[in-house]
XYZ file of C-alpha atoms in Angstrom:
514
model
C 59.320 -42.782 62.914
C 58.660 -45.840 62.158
C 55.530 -46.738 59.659
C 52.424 -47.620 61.506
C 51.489 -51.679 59.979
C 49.180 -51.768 57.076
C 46.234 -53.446 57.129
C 44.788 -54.451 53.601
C 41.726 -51.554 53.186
C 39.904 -53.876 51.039
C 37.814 -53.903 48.141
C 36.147 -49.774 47.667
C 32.644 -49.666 47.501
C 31.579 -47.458 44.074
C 30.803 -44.257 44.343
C 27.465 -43.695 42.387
C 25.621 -40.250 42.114
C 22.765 -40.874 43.968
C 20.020 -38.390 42.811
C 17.962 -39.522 45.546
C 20.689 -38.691 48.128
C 21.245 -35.236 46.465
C 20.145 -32.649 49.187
C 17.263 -31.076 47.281
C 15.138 -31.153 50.457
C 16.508 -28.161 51.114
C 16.099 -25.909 48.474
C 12.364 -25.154 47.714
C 10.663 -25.664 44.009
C 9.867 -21.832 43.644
C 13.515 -20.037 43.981
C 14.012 -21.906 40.697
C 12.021 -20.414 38.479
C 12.147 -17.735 36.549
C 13.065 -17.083 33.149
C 16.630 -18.565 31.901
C 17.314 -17.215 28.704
C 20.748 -17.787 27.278
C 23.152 -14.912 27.713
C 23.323 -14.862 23.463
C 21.254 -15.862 20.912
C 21.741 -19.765 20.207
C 19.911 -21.321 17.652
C 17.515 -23.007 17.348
C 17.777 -23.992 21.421
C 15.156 -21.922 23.255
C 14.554 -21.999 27.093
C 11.074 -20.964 28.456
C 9.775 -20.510 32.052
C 8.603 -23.342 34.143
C 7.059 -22.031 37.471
C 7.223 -24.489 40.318
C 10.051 -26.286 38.806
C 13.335 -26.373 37.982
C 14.041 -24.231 34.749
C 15.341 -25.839 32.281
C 15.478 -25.687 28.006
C 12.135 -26.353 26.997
C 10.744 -28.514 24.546
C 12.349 -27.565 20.689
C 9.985 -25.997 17.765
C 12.349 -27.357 15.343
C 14.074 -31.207 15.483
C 17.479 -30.476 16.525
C 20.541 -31.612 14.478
C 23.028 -31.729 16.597
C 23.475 -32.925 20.881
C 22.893 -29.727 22.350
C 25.309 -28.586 24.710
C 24.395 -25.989 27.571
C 26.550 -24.052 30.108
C 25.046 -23.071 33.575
C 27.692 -20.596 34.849
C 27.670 -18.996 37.900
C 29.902 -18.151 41.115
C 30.689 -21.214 43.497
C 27.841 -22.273 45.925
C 24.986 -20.630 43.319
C 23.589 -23.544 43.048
C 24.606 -24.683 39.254
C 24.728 -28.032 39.900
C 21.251 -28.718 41.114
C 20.187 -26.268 38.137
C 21.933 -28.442 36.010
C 20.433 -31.260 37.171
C 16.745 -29.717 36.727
C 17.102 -29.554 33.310
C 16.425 -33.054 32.727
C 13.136 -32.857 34.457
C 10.174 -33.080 31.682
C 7.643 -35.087 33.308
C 4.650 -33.656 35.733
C 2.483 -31.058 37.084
C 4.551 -30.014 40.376
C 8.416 -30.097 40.999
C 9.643 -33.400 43.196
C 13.093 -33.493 43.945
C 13.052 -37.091 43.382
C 11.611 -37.523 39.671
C 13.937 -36.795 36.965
C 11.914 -37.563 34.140
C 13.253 -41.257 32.639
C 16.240 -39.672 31.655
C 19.742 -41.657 31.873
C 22.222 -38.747 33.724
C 25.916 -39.282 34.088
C 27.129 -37.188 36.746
C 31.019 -36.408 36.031
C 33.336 -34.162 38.201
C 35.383 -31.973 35.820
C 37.748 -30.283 37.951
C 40.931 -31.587 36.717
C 42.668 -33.796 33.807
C 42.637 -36.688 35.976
C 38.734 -36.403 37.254
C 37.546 -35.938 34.168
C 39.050 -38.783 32.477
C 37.953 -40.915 35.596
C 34.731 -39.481 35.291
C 34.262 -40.747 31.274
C 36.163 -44.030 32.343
C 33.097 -44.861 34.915
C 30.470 -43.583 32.383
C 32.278 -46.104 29.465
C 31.529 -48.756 32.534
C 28.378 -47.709 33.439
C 27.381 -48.377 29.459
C 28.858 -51.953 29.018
C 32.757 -50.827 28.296
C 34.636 -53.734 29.710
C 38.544 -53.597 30.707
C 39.466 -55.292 27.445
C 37.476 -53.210 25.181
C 39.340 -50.393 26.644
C 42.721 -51.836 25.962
C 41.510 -52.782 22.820
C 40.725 -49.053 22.058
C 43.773 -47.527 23.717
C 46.319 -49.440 21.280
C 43.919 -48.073 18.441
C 44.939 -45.069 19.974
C 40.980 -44.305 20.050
C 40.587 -41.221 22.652
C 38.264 -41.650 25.537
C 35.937 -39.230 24.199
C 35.417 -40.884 20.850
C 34.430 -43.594 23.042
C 31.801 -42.452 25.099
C 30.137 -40.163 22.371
C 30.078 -43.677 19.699
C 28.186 -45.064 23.144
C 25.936 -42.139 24.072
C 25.256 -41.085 20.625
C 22.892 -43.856 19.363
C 20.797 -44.339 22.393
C 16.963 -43.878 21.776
C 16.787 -43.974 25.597
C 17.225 -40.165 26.901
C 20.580 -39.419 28.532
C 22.256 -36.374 29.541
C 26.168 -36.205 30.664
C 26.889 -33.571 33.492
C 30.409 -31.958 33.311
C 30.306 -30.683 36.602
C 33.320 -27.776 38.102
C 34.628 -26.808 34.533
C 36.429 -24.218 36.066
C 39.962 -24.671 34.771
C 40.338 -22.121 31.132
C 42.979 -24.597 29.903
C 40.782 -27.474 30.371
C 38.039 -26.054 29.201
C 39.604 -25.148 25.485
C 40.790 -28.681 25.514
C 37.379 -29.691 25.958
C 35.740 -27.722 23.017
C 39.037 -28.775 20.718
C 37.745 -31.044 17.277
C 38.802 -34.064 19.364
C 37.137 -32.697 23.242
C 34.126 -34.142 24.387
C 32.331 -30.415 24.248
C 33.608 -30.392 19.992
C 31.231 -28.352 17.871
C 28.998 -30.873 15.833
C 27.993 -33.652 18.216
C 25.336 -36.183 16.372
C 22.266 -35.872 17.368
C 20.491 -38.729 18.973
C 18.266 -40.842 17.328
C 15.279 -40.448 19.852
C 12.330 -38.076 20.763
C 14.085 -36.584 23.437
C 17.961 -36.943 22.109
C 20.844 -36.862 24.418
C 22.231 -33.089 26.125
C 25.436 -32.226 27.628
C 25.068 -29.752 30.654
C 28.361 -28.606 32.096
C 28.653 -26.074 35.336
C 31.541 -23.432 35.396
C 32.624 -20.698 37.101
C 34.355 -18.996 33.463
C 31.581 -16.449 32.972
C 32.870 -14.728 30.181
C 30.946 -15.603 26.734
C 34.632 -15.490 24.844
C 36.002 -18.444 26.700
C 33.037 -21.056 25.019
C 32.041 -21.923 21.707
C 29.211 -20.335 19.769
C 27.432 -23.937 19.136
C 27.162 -23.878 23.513
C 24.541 -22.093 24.943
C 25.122 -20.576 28.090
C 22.823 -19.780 31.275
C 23.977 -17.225 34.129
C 23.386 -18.217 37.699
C 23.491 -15.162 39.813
C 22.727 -15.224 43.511
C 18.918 -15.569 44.097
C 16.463 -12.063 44.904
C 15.774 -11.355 48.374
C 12.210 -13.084 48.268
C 13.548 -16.228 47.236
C 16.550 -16.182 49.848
C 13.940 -15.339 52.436
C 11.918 -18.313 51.113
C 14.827 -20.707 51.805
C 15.738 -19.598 54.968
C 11.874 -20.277 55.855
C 11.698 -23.273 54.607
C 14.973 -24.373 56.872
C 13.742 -22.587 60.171
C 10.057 -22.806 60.172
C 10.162 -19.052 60.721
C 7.082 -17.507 59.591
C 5.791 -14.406 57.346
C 6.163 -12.097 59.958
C 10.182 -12.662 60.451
C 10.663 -11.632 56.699
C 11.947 -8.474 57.554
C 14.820 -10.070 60.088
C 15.609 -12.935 57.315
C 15.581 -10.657 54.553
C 18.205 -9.001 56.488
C 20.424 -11.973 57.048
C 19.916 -12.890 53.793
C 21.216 -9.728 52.182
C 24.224 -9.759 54.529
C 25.373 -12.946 52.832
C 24.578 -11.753 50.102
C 22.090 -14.244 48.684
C 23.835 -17.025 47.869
C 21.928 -20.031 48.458
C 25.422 -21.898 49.999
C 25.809 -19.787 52.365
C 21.918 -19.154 52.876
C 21.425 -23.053 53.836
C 23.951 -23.273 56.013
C 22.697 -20.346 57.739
C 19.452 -21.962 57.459
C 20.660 -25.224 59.231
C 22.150 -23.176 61.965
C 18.445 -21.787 62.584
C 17.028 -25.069 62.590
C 19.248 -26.694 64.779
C 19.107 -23.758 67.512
C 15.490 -23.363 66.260
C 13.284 -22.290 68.866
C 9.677 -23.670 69.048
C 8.001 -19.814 69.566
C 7.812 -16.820 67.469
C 10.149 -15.041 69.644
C 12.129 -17.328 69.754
C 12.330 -17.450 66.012
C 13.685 -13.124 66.083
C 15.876 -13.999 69.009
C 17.730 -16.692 67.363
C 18.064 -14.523 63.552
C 18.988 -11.454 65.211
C 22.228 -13.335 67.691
C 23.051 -15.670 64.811
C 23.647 -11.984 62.664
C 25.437 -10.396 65.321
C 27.716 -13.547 65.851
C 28.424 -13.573 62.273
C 29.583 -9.621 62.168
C 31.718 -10.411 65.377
C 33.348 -13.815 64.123
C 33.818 -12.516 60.764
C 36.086 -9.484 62.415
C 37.794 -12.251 64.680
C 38.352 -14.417 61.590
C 39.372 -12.184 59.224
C 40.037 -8.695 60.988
C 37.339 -7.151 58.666
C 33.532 -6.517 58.362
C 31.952 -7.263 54.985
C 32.201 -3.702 53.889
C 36.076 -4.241 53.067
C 35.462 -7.125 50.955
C 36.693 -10.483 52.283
C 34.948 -12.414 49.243
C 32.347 -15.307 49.646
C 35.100 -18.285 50.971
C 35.629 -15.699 54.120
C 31.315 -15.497 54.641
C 30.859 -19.252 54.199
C 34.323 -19.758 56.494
C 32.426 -17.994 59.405
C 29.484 -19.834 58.724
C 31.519 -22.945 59.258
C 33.012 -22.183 62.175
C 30.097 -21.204 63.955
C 28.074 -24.304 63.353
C 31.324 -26.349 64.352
C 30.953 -24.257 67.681
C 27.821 -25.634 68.157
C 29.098 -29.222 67.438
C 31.555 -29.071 69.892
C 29.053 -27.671 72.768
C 27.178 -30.679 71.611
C 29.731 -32.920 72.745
C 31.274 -33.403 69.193
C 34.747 -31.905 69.894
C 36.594 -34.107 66.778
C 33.698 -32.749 64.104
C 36.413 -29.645 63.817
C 39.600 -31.111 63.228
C 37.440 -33.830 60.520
C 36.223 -30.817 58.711
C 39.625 -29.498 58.704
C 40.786 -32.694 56.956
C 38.003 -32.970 54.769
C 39.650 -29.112 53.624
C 42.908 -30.846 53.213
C 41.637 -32.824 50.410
C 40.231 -32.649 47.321
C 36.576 -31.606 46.635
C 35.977 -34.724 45.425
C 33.867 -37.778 47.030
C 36.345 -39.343 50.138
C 35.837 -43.036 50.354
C 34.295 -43.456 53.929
C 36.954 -46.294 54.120
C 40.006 -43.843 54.079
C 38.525 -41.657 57.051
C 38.172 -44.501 59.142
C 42.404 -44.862 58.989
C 42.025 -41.838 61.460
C 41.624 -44.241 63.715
C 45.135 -45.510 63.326
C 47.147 -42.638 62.499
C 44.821 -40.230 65.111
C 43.726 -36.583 64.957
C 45.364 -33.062 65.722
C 44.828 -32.597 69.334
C 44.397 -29.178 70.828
C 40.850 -28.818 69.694
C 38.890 -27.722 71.912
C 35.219 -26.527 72.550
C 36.675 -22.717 72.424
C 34.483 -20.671 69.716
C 37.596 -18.882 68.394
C 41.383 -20.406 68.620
C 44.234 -18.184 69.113
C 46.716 -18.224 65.657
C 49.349 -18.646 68.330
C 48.716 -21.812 69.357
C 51.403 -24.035 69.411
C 52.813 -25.409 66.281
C 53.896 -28.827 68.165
C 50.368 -30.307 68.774
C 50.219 -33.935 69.297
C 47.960 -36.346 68.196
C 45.137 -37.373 69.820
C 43.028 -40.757 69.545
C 39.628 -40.735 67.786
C 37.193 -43.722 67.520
C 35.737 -45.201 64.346
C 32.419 -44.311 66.233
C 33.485 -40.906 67.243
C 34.211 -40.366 63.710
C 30.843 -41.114 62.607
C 29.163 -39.306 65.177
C 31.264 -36.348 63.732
C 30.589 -37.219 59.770
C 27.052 -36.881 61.170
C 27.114 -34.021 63.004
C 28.600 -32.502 59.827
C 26.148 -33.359 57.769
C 23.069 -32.457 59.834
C 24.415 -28.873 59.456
C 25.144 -29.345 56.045
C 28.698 -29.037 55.905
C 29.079 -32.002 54.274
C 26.852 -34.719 52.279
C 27.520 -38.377 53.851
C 26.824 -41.127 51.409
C 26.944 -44.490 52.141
C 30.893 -45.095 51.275
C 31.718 -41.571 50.612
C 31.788 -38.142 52.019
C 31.207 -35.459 49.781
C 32.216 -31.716 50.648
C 31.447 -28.235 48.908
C 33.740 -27.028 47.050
C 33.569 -23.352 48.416
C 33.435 -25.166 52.170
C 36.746 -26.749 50.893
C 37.959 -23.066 49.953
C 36.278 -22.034 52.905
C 38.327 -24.505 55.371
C 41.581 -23.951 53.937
C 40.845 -20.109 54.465
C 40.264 -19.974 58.120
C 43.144 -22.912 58.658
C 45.340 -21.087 56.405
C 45.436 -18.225 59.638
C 47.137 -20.972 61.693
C 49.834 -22.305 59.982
C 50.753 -24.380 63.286
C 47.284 -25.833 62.787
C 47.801 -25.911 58.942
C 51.206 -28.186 59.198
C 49.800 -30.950 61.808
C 46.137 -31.107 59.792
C 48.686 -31.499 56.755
C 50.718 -34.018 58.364
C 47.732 -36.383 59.363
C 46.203 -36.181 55.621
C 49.837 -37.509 54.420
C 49.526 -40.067 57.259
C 46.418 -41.603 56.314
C 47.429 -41.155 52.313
C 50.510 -43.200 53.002
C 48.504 -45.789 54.963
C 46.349 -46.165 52.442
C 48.824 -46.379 49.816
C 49.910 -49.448 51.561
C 46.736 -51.011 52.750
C 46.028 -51.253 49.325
C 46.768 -54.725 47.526
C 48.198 -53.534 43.994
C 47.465 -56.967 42.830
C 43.867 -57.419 43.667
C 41.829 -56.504 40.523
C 38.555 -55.550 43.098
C 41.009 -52.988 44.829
C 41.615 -51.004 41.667
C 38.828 -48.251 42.175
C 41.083 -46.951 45.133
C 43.836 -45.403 42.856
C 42.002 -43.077 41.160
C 39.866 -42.314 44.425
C 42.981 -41.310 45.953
C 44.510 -39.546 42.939
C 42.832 -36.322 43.249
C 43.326 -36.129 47.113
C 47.086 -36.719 46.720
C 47.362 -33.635 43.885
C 45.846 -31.486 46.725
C 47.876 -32.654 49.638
C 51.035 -32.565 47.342
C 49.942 -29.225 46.012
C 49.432 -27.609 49.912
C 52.873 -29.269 51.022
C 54.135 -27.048 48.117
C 52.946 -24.539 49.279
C 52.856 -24.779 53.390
C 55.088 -28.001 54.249
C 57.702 -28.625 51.806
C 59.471 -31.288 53.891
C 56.946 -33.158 53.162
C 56.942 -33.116 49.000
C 59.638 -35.704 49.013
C 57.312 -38.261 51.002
C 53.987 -37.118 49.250
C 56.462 -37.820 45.710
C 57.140 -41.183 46.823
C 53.386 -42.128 47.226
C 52.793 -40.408 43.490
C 55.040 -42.601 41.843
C 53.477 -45.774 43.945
C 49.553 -43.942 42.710
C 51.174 -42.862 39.171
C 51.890 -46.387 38.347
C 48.800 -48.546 39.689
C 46.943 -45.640 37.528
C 49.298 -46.455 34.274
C 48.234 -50.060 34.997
C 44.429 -49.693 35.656
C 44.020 -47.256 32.467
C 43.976 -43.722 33.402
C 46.529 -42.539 31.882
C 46.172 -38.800 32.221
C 45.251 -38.912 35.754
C 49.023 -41.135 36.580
C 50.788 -37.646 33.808
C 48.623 -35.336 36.272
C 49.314 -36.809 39.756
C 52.940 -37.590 38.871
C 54.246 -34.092 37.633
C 52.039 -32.336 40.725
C 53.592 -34.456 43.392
C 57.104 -33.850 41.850
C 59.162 -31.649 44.258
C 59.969 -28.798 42.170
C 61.256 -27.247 45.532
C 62.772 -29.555 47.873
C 63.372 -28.892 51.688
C 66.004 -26.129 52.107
C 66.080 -24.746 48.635
């Protein structure tokens, strides 16, 4: 087939951590508190209580010596991240979702070699790092992390660095080696409030981190704070606790799944208390019958969080399509494809181009024996909003304003419940290589304002390349081909680990017919 003509995609538009587009509107002030003591003794960092807030380490008896470094661990969709924001908040008599303190955070996704370094890379920009200071440091053979400590380090001004989706063991002893940037021993800054590192990980055993780390357990909230939530979402009053409190316990009180529950509610929401029963009760009973449907399985056998959150998912795309947003499925099922990091807005629009899986239709549960020839069918740039949209009213994913951001247990959630269908797995597979190969080559290698795409794409690619493994492999060779293309521009722009990570993950270990 022959390649469909590149247009150039243009200069990418950063993507910054908003904190005021974070979505803590929907989580309420009180499920937060409570106490948060470390899981062992750290000294001399002390947590205390702060009702109606977010809990975080309080202020310190003793002036501190060292950057103090803190772990919020937890399962995926517990809500780490937000904690982990929340501990920066100091200032105030009542929580607001919108104040955190005068405190400088960089937000940094940790999920792999190449995010990470990416992550520092920005933060080295953020603080005044310019291309040839870089250069300068890399033929010192100065690491990345010396570099953003010797900037962090001697700021009066507060600051705290978020290492967020530490999950990886490997990376995470790499991190805490002499030369990481969790090492034992980190300065402490010179001001009244210092400097903190805050990372979020799903490795909740105590032996995987250092002694000088102290570590906070996130477990799913109690029932009267999940009940509290789902209030908050559906306007439901006191008197439905008893029918929430049931819901809540069937998924088994994990906000994730609790708040998209919640925006379920509210956008079926009925205006009367009856209403209000009527719509809990059939939203539980559709759960228990999807999740059987899904999965072949009720709860009792164990399907794991991704399979709750899955069913979730599919019945609020359900409601989507009856809404007249039939392509909100298939967009989601992309968005799976990927990585769970932030997808330039830009790249999505190629859909337009390359087009959609067709087949998807308004049906509440497709058969796994659909054929695995679909087609392609056409999709707007508008239609594609309207489904980004749709999506994000029902919290499935978090649209920014040049990048969509998705869960990372939705991701695992998506790639569950496509994963049933490998017809449907192959052709959403093929369109995600479609639209990385467009991009690849809508992207001008020589523009210096077009750089930011490489190592937006990188992490996307290593996903794709790493499903094709796995589901596709005729399509390794191509997705290898596009690495070394990626790999390069990435040698070139300065992220070196990320062009060692994407080019030995796109390698085809496997080709077709071995």
């Amino acid at each position: 087939m022959e390649p469909v003509p590149a247009d150039p995609l243009g200069p990418l538009g950063p993507a910054t951590f908003d904190l005021h587009a974070l979505p803590t509107h929907l989580y309420p002030a009180r499920p937060y508190g409570g106490p948060a003591l470390p899981a062992r003794k750290i000294t001399p960092v002390r947590t205390k209580d702060r009702r109606g807030r977010l809990t975080g380490p309080g202020r310190l008896g003793l002036p501190l010596r060292r950057t103090p470094v803190q772990a919020v661990l937890g399962p995926a969709g517990a809500g780490k991240t937000l904690t982990a924001l929340g501990s920066s908040y100091t200032g105030g008599h009542n929580w607001d979702p919108y104040l955190w303190s005068y405190t400088d955070i960089h937000w940094v996704s940790a999920r792999d070699e190449g995010t990470l370094e990416a992550g520092l890379l920005n933060v080295l920009r953020t603080r005044g790092v310019g291309p040839q200071d870089l250069r300068a440091a890399r033929r010192g053979g100065t690491p990345i992390e010396d570099l953003v400590l010797a900037r962090l380090v001697p700021r009066e001004h507060p600051w705290m660095l978020i290492l967020d989706g530490l999950d990886d063991p490997r990376l995470l002893a790499d991190a805490q080696a002499p030369g990481g940037i969790l090492r034992a021993g980190i300065p402490r800054s010179p001001g009244i409030e210092g400097g903190r590192i805050v990372v979020t990980s799903r490795i909740t055993d105590p032996a995987a981190w250092g002694r000088w780390i102290s570590l906070r357990q996130i477990e799913p909230w109690r029932s009267e704070r999940a009940v509290e939530l789902l209030q908050l979402h559906t306007g439901a009053q006191g008197a439905h606790a008893s029918e929430l409190g049931a819901l809540a316990g069937r998924l088994r009180n994990l906000p994730l799944a609790l708040r998209l529950a919640g925006r379920y509610l509210h956008a079926v929401g009925p205006d009367s208390g009856t209403g209000h029963a009527l719509g809990i009760r059939d939203l539980r009973s559709a759960f228990e019958e999807r999740h059987v449907q899904l999965f072949g399985t009720d709860h009792t056998a164990g399907a794991g969080l991704p399979a709750d959150v899955a069913v979730l998912c599919d019945l609020s795309l359900d409601l989507l399509a009856d809404r007249g947003l039939h392509h909100a499925r298939v967009v989601l099922h992309v968005l799976g494809q990927l990585g769970p990091q932030p997808v330039p807005i830009a790249f999505l629009d190629l859909a337009s181009t390359v087009g959609l899986p067709s087949g998807d239709g308004p049906a509440p549960v497709r058969s796994t024996a659909r054929d695995a020839a679909r087609g392609r069918q056409p999709v707007t740039g508008e239609q594609l909003h309207a489904a980004l949209d749709g999506l994000g009213d029902l919290g499935l994913v978090h649209v920014r304003r040049t990048h969509v951001e998705t869960d990372p247990l939705v991701v695992e959630a998506v790639r569950a419940t496509t994963a049933r269908d490998p017809g449907e797995d192959r052709a959403v597979l093929g369109v995600v290589a479609d639209l990385l190969d467009l991009a690849v080559r809508s992207i001008d290698a020589d523009a210096a304002d077009q750089a930011a795409w490489w190592p937006a794409l990188a992490p996307h690619l290593n996903a794709v390349a790493d499903a094709a493994r796995r589901t596709d492999p005729g399509q390794t060779l191509r997705l290898h081909a596009l690495a070394d293309v990626v790999s390069t521009a990435l040698h070139r722009a300065g992220h070196q680990r990320s062009a060692h990570l994407i080019a030995s993950t796109a390698a085809p270990e496997a080709g077709p017919g071995r």
